[in-house]
PDB file of C-alpha atoms in Angstrom:
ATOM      1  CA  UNK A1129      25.428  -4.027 -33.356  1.00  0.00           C
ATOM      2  CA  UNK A1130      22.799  -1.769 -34.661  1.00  0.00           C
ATOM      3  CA  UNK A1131      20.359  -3.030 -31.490  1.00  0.00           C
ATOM      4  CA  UNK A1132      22.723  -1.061 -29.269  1.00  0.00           C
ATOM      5  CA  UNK A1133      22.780   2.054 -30.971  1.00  0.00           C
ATOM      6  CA  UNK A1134      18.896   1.797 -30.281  1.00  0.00           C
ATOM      7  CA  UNK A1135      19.268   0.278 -27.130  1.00  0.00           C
ATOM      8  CA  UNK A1136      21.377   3.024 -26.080  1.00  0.00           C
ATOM      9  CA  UNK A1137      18.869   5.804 -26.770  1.00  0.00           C
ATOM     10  CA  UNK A1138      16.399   3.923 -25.121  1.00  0.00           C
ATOM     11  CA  UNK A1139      18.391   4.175 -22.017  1.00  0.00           C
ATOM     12  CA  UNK A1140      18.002   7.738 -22.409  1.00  0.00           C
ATOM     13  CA  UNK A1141      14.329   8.173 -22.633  1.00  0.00           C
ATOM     14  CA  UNK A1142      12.234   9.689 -20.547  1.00  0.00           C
ATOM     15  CA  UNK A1143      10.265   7.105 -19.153  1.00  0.00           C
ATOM     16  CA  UNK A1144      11.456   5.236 -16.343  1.00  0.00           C
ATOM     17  CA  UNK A1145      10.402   1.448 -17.645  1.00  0.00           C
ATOM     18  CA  UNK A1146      11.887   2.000 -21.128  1.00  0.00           C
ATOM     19  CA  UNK A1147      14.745   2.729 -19.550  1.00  0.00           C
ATOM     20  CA  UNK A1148      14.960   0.154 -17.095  1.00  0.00           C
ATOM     21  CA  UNK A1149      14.178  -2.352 -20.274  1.00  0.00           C
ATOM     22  CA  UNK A1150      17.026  -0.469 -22.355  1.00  0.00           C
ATOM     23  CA  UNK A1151      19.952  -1.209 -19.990  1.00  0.00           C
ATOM     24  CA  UNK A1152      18.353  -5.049 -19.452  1.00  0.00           C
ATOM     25  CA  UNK A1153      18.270  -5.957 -23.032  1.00  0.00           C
ATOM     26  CA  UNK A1154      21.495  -4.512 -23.282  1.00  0.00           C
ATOM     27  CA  UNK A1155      22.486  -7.140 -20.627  1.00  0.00           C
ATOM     28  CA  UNK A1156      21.228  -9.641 -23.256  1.00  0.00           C
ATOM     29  CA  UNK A1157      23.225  -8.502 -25.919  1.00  0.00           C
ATOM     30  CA  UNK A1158      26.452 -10.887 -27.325  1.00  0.00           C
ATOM     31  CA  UNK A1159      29.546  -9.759 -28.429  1.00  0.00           C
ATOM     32  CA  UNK A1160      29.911  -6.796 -26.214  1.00  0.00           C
ATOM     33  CA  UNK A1161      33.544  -6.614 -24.993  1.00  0.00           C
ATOM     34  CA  UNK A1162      33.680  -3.587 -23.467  1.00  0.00           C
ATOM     35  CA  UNK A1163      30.704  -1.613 -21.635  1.00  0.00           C
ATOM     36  CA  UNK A1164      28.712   0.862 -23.578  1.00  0.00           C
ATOM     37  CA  UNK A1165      28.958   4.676 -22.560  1.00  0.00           C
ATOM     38  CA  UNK A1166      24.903   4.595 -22.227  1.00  0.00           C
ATOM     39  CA  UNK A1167      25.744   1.977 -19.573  1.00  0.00           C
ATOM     40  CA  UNK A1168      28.276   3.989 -17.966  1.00  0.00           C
ATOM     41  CA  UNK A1169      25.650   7.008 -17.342  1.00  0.00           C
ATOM     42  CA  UNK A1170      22.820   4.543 -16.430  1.00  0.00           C
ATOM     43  CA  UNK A1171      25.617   3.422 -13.583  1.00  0.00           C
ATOM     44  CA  UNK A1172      25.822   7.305 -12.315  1.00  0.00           C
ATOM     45  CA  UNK A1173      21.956   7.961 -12.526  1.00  0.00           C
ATOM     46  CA  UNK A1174      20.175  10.008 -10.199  1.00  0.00           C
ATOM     47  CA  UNK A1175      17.748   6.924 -10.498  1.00  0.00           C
ATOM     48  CA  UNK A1176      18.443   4.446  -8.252  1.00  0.00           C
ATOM     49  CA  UNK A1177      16.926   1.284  -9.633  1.00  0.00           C
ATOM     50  CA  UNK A1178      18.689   2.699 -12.876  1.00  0.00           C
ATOM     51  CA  UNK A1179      21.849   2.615 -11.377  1.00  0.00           C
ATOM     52  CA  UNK A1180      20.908  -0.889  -9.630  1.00  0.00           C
ATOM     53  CA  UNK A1181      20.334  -2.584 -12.972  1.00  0.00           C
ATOM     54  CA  UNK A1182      23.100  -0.890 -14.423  1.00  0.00           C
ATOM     55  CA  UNK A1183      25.093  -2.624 -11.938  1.00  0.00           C
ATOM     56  CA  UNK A1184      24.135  -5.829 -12.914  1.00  0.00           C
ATOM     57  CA  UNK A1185      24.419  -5.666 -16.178  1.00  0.00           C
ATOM     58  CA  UNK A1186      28.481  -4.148 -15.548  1.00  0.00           C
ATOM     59  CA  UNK A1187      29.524  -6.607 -13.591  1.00  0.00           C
ATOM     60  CA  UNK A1188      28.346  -9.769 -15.942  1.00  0.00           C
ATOM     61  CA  UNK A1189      30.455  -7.476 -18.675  1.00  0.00           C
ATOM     62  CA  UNK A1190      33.777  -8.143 -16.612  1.00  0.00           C
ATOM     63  CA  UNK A1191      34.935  -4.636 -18.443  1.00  0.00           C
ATOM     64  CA  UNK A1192      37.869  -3.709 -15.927  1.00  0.00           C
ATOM     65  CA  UNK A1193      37.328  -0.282 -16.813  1.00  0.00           C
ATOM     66  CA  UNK A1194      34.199  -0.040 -15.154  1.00  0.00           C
ATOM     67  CA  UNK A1195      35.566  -1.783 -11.909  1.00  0.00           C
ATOM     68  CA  UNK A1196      35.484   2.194 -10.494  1.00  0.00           C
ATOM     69  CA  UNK A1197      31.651   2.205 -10.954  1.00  0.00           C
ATOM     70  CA  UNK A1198      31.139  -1.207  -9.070  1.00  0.00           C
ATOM     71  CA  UNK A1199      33.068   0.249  -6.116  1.00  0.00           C
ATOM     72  CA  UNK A1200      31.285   3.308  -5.397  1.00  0.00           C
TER      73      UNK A1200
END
């Protein structure tokens, strides 16, 4: 999945929308089995809305190893 590689930068960036896009279109992605580590750090963002999309896009994963992130 070379879109996630880019994706995942993305999710890095310092600018708020491109960010918020980054971790959306990675909720569009197929064939993701297991939640990407960008994701993970979006979830524990200072950034609230951050960590609110990040959320949303973790839970339609169903990747048990995030369940600790969706509890907190």
């Amino acid at each position: 999945l070379r879109a996630l590689s880019a994706l995942s930068a993305a999710v890095r960036d310092p600018d708020a929308e491109v960010r918020y896009a980054a971790v959306a279109a990675i909720g569009e992605l197929d064939g993701l089995e297991r939640a990407p580590d960008a994701l993970i750090d979006a979830a524990q963002s200072r950034d609230a809305e951050l960590v609110r999309l990040a959320a949303l896009v973790l839970a339609d994963l169903h990747d048990p190893a995030t369940l600790f992130l969706l509890l907190t």
